[in-house]
Coordinates of C-alpha atoms and ligand atoms in Angstrom, one line a residue:
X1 CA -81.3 43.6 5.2
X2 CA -81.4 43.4 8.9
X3 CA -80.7 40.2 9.2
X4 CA -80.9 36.3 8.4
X5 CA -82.4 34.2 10.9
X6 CA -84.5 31.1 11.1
X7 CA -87.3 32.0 13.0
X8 CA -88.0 35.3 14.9
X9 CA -90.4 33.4 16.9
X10 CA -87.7 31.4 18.8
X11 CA -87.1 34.8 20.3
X12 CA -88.3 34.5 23.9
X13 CA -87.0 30.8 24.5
X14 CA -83.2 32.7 23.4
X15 CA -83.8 35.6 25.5
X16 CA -84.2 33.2 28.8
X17 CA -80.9 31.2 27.8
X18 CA -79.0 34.3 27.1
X19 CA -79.6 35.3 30.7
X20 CA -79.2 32.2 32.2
X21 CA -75.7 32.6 30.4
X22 CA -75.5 36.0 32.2
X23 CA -75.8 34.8 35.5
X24 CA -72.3 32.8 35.1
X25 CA -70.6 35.8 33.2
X26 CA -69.6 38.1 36.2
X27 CA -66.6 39.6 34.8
X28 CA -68.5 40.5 31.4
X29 CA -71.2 42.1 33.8
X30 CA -68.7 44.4 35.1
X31 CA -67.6 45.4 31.6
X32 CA -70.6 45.9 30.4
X33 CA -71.8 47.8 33.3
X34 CA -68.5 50.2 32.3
X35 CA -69.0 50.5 28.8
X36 CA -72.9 51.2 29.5
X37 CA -71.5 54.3 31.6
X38 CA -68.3 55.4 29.8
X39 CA -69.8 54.5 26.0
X40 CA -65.9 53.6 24.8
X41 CA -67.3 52.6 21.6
X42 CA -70.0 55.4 21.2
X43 CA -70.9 55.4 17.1
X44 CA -68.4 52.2 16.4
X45 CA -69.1 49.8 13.5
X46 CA -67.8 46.3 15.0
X47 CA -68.2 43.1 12.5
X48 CA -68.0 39.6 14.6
X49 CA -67.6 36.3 13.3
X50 CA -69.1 34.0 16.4
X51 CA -70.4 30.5 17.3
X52 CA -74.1 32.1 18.1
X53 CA -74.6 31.0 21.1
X54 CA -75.8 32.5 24.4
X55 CA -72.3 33.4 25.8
X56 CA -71.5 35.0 22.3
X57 CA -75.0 37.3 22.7
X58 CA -73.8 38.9 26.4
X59 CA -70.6 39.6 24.3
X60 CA -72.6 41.2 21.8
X61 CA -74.8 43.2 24.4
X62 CA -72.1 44.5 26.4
X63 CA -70.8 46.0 22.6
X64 CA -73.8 47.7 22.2
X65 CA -73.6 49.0 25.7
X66 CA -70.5 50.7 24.8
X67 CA -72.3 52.4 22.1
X68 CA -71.4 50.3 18.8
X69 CA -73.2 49.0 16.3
X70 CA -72.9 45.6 16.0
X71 CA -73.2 43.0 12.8
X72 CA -73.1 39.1 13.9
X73 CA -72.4 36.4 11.3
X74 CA -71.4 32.6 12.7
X75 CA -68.0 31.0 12.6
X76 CA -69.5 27.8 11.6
X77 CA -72.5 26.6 9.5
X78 CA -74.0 24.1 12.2
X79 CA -72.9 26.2 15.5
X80 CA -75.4 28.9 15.4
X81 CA -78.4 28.3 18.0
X82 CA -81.3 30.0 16.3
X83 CA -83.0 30.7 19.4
X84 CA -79.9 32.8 20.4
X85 CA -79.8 34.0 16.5
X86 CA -83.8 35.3 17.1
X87 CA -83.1 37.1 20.4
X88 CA -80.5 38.8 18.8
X89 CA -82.2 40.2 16.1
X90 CA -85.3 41.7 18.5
X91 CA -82.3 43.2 20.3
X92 CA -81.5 45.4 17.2
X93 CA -78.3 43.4 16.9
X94 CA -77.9 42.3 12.7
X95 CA -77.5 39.4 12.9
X96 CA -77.0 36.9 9.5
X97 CA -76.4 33.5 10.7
X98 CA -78.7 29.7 10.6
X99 CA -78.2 26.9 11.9
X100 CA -77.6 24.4 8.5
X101 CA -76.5 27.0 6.2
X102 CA -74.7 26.1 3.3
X103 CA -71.7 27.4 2.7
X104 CA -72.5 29.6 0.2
X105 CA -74.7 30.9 2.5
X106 CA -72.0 31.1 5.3
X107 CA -70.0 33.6 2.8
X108 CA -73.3 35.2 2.2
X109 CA -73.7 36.4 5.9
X110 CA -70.1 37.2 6.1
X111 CA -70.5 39.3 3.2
X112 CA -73.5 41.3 4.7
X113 CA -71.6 41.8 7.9
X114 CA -69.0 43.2 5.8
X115 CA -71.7 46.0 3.9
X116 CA -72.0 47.4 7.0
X117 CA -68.5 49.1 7.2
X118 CA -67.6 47.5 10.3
X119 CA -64.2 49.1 11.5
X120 CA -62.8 46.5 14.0
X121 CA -63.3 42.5 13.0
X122 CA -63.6 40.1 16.1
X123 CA -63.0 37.0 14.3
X124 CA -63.4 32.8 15.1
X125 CA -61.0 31.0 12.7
X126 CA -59.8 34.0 10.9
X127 CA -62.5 33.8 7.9
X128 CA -64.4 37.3 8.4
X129 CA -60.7 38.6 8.3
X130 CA -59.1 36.7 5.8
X131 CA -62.5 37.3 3.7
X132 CA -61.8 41.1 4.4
X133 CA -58.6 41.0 2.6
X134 CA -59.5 38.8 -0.5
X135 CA -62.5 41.3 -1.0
X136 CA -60.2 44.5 0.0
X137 CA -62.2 46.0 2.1
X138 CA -61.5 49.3 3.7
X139 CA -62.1 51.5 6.8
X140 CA -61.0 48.4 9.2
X141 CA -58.5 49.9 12.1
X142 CA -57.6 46.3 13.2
X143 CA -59.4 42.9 14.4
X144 CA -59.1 40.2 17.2
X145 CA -59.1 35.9 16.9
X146 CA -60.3 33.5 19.4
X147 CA -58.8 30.7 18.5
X148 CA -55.6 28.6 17.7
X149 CA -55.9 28.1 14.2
X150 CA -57.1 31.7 13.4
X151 CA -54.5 32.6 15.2
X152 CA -52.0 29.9 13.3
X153 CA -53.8 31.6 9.8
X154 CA -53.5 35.1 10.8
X155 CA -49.6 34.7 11.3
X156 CA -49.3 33.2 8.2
X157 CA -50.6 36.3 6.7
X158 CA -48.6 39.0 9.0
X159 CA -45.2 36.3 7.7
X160 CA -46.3 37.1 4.1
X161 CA -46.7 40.7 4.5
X162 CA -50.0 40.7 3.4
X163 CA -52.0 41.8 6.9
X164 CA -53.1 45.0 6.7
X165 CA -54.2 45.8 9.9
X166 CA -53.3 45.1 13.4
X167 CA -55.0 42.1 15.5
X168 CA -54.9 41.5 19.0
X169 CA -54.5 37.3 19.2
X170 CA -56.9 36.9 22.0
X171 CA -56.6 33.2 22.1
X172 CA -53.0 33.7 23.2
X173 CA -54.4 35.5 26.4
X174 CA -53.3 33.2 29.4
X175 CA -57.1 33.9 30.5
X176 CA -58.3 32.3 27.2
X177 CA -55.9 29.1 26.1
X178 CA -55.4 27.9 29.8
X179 CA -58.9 27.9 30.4
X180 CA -61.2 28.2 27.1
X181 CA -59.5 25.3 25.5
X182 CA -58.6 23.5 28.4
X183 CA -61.4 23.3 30.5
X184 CA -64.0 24.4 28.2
X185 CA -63.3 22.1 25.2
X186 CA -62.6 19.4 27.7
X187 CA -65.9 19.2 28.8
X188 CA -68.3 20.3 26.4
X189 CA -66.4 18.0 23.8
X190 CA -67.5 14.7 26.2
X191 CA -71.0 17.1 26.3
X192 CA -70.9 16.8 22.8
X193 CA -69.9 12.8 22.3
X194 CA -72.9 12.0 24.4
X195 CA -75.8 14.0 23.8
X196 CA -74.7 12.3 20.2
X197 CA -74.3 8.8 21.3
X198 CA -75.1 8.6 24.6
X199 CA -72.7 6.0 25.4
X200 CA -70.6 4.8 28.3
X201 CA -66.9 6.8 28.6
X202 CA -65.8 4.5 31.4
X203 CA -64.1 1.4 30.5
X204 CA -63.7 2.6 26.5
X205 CA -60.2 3.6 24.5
X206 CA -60.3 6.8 24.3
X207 CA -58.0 8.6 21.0
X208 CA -57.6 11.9 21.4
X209 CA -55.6 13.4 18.5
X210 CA -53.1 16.3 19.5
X211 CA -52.3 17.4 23.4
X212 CA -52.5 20.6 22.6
X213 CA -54.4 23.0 25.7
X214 CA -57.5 21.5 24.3
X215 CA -56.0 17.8 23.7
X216 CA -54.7 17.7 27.1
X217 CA -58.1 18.9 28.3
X218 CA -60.2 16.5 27.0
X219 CA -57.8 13.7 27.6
X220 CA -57.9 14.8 31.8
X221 CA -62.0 14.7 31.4
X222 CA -62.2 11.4 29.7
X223 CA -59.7 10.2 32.2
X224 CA -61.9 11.5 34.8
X225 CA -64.7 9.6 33.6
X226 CA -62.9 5.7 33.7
X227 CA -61.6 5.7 30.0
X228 CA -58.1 4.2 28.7
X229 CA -56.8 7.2 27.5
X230 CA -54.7 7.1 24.1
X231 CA -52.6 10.4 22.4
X232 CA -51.3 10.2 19.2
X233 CA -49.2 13.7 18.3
X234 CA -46.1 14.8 16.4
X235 CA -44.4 16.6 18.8
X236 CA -41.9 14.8 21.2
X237 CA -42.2 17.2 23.7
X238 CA -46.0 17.0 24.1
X239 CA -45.9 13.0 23.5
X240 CA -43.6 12.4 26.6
X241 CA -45.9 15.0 28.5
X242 CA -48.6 13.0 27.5
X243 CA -46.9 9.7 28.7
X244 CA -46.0 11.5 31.6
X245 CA -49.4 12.4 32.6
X246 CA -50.1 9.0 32.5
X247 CA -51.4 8.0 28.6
X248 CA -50.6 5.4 26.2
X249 CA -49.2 7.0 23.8
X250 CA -48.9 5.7 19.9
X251 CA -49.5 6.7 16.1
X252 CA -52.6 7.2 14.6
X253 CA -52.3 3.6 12.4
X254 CA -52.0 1.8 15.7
X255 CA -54.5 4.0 17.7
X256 CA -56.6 3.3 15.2
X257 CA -56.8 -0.7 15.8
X258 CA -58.5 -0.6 19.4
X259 CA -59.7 2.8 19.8
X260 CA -63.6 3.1 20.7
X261 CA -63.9 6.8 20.0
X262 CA -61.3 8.9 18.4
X263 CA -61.3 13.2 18.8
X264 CA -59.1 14.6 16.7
X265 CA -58.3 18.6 18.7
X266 CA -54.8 19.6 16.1
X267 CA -56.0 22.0 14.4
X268 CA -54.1 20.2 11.4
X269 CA -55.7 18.5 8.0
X270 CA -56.9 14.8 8.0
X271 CA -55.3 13.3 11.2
X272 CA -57.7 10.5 10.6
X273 CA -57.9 9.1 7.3
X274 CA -59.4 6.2 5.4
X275 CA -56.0 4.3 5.5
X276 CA -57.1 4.5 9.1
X277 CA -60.5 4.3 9.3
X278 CA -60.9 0.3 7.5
X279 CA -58.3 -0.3 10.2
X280 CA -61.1 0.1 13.0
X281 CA -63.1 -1.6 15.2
X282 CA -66.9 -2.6 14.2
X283 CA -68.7 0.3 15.9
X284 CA -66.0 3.0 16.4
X285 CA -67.3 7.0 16.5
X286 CA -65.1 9.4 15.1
X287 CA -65.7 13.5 16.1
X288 CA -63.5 16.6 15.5
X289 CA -63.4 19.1 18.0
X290 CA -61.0 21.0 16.4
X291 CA -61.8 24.1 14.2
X292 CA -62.3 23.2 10.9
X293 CA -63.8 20.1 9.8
X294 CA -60.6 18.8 7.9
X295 CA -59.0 16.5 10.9
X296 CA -60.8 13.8 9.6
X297 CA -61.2 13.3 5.9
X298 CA -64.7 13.5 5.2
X299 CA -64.0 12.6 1.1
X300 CA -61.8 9.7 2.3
X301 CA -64.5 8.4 4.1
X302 CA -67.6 8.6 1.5
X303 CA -65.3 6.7 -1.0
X304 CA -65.0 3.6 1.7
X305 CA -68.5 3.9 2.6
X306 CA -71.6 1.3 1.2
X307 CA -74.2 3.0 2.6
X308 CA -75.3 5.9 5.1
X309 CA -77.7 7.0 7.4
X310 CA -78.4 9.4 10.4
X311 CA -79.4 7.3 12.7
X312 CA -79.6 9.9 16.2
X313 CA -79.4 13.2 16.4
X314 CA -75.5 14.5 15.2
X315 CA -74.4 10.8 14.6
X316 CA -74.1 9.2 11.1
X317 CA -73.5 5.4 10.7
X318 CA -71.6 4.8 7.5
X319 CA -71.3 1.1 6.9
X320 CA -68.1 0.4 5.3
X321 CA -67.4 -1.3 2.2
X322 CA -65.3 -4.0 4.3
X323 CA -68.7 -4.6 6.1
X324 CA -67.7 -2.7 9.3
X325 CA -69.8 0.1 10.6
X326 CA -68.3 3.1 12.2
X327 CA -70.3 6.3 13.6
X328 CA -69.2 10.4 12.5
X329 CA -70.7 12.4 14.7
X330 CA -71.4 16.1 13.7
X331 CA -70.4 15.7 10.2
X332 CA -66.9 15.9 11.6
X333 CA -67.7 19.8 12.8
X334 CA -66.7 20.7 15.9
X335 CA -68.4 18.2 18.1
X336 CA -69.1 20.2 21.6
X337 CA -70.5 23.4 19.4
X338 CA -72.6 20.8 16.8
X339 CA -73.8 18.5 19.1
X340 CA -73.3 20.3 22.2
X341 CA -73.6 23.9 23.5
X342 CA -70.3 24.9 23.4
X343 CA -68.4 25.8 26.1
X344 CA -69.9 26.2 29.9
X345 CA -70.8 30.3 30.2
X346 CA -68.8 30.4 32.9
X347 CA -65.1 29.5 31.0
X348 CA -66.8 31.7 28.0
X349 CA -66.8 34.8 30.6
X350 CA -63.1 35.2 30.6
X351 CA -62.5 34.5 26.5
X352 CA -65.5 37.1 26.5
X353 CA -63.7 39.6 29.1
X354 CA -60.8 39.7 26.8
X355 CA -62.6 40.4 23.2
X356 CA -64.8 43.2 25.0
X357 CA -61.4 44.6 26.5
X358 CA -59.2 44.0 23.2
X359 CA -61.7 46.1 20.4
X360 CA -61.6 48.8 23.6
X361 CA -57.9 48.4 23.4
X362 CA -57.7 48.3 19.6
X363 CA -59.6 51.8 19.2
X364 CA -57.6 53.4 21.7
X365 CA -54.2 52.8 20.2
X366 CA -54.5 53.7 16.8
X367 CA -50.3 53.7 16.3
X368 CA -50.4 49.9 16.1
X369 CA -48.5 48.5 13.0
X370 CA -50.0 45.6 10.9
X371 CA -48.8 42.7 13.4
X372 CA -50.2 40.1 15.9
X373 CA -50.6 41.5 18.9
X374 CA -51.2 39.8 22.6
X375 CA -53.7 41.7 24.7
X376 CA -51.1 43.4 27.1
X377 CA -50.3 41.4 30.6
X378 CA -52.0 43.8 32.6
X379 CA -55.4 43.0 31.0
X380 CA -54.7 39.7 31.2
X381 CA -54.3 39.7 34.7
X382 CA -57.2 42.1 36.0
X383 CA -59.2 39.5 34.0
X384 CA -57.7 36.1 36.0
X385 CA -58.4 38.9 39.3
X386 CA -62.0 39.8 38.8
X387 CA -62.7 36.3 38.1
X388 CA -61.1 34.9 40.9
X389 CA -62.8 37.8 43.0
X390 CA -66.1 36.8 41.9
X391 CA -65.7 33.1 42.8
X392 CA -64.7 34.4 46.3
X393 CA -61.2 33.4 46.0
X394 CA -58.6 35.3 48.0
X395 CA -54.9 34.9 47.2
X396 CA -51.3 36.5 49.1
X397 CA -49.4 39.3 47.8
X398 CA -46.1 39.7 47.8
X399 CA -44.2 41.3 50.8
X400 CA -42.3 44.2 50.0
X401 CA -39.3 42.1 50.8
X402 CA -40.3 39.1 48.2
X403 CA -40.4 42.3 45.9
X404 CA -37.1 43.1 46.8
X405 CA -35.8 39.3 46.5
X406 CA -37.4 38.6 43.4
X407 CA -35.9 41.2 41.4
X408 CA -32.4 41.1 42.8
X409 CA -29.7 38.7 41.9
X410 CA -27.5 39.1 45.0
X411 CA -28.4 36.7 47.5
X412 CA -27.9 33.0 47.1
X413 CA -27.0 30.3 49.1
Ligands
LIG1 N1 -63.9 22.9 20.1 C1 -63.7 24.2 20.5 O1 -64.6 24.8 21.0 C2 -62.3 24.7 20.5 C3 -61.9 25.6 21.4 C4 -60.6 26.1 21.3 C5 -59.7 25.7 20.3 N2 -60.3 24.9 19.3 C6 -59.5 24.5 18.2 O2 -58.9 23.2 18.5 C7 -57.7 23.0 17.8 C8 -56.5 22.8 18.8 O3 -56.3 23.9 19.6 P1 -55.2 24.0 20.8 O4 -55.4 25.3 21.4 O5 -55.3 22.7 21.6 O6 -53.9 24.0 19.8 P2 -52.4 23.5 20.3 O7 -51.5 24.1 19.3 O8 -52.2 23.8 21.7 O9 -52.4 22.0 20.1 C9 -52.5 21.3 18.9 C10 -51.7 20.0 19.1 O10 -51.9 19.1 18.0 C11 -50.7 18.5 17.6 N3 -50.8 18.0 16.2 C12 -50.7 18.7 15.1 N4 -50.8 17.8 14.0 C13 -51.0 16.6 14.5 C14 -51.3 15.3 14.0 N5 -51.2 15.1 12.6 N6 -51.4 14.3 14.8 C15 -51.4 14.4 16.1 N7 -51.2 15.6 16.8 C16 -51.0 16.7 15.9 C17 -49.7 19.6 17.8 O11 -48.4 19.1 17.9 C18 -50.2 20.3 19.1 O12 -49.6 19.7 20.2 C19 -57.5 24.3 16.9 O13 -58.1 24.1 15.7 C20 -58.3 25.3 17.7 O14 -58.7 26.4 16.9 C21 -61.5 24.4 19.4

């Protein structure tokens, strides 16, 4: 099978988004442009587990211009944007990902992304990987992660001694976290909250579950927009950084009293749980923008529930058994990719950059040992330059005496 899409016919309408996309990916134009030349990846199998979306298709086009041959299977059952999906497939990309799919399904694509021998993994979440080492496959020289809790998962597994090939943690990139998470889930999780509901940020409570770099993202953007601001965490050191930057900040069970919307972004199992949920306000919308869609417990919440309904696009009223009615939007999936698009093409560019640069990397160091890598500082940089160079942005360099300051001890006061 070549692929499993929705609708082939929904290629055009992709095609036009994709290079929309392309227009605000500069620095993955200049890679691609590279690899189209230099073919590093001539006759490579790569096997990606992606939000499909447009951003993720230049990623997968500037692959191919290196030569590989790509398989595409999505991170997430409702992420994928079948119009993306359909271009992809014309593009002789195989592609197995629908938007809806069942889980079973989900494991399905992975699995057929997995036939095709692929020998580096670019993974979202860690489950093309982790589902590479259950099944045993072989022929895999070593894989990447995107994001935080892949990343989190994939340690796990290097701690247990169980990895068995290297992977480049490309979410630990200064180029990704600062930005991806920061600015990217900060805005296209507000994208997200109102394409669902439409409703008015300014004035509302605000929760926003965890100040990670996507926590204190969002918080800044809602901020931005007139809302009270609350974070609830369990580290002391991001707490007073959160009350520093200027938020109330309190548990969960008193959050949960006068919050108007809640985002859980932890990356941790249900942060909002029924116990919680009867404790809110008539009307309240809960959404996850964090990886998996455990932050807020989705069992907890049937068993409370009278009676449910979709009643927009992305937002489910469940009227509770206490006679309250509070609003899930996304099914508790990540919010900006579910009822958004994801992050803005332009933040995507640099999280891109890196993946396109860390397989490169991964193929041409074959003496790497089973361990979590970070893309080396060098890349890292020339990433944060090109970028800045294609926004026009000049900055100083040091003087050959701040060189000589910088890495002496001698002089002081
Ligand atoms: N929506 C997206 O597109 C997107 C983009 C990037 C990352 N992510 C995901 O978002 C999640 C967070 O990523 P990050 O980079 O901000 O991680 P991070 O590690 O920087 O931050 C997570 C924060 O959550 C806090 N936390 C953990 N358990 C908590 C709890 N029970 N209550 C309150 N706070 C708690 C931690 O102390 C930490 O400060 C991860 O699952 C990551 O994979 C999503």
């Amino acid at each position: 099978m070549k692929y499993n899409i929705t609708n082939k016919n929904l290629a055009p309408e992709g095609k036009k988004r994709i290079e929309w996309a392309e227009t605000k990916m500069p620095v993955l134009r200049l890679i691609r442009k590279r690899f189209k030349k230099n073919k590093p990846l001539r006759n490579r199998r790569i096997g990606c587990c992606l939000h499909v979306t447009t951003e993720t298709a230049n990623l997968m086009r500037t692959l191919k211009a290196g030569g590989a041959q790509v398989f595409l299977t999505a991170s997430n059952p409702l992420s994928t944007q079948d119009d993306v999906a359909a271009a992809l497939a014309t593009d002789d990309i195989r592609i197995f990902a629908r938007n809806g799919e069942s889980r079973r399904e989900y494991y399905g694509n992975m699995a057929a992304v997995l036939k095709g021998k692929p020998e580096v993994l670019i993974d979202d979440g860690a489950d093309l990987i982790s589902t590479a080492h259950k099944k045993r496959v072989s022929g895999v020289i070593g894989g990447t992660e995107e994001t935080t809790t892949g990343v989190i998962r994939l340690k796990q597994m290097e701690h247990n001694k169980v990895l068995q090939f290297p992977i480049i943690a490309v979410n630990d990139s200064l180029t990704k976290h600062l930005f991806d998470n920061r600015y990217g889930t900060g805005q296209s999780t507000i994208d997200g909250i109102l394409r669902a509901t439409n409703m008015l940020i300014s004035g509302c409570n605000f929760v926003v579950a965890g100040y990670g770099w996507c926590g204190r993202g969002l918080a800044m953007r809602a901020k931005g927009m007139g809302a009270q601001v609350i974070v609830t965490e369990v580290d002391p050191v991001k707490a007073l950084e959160a009350r520093m930057d200027g938020y109330s900040v309190m548990p969960m069970t008193e959050a949960a009293k006068i919050g108007d919307v809640f985002v859980t972004v932890t990356g941790d199992i249900n942060v909002i749980t029924k116990k919680h949920m009867l404790k809110m306000k008539n009307g309240a919308i809960i959404a996850n923008s964090g990886h998996f869609d455990v932050e807020i417990d989705k069992p907890g919440l049937r068993k409370i529930t009278r009676k449910k309904r979709t009643i927009r696009n992305s937002c489910d009223e469940y009227q509770l058994k206490n006679e309250k009615k509070i609003y899930m939007l996304a099914e508790g999936r990540l919010v900006n990719l579910a009822a958004a698009e994801g992050h803005p093409a332009m933040v995507m560019d640099m999280s891109f950059a890196n993946q396109a640069l860390a397989v490169e990397y991964l193929f041409n160091n074959c003496n790497l040992q089973n361990q979590i890598y970070n893309l080396p500082q060098r890349l890292d940089q020339e990433i944060a330059r090109l970028k800045l160079k294609s926004m026009g942005i000049k900055i100083d360099r040091l003087t050959q005496e701040q060189r000589r300051y910088l890495s002496s001890w001698k002089m002081g006061t």
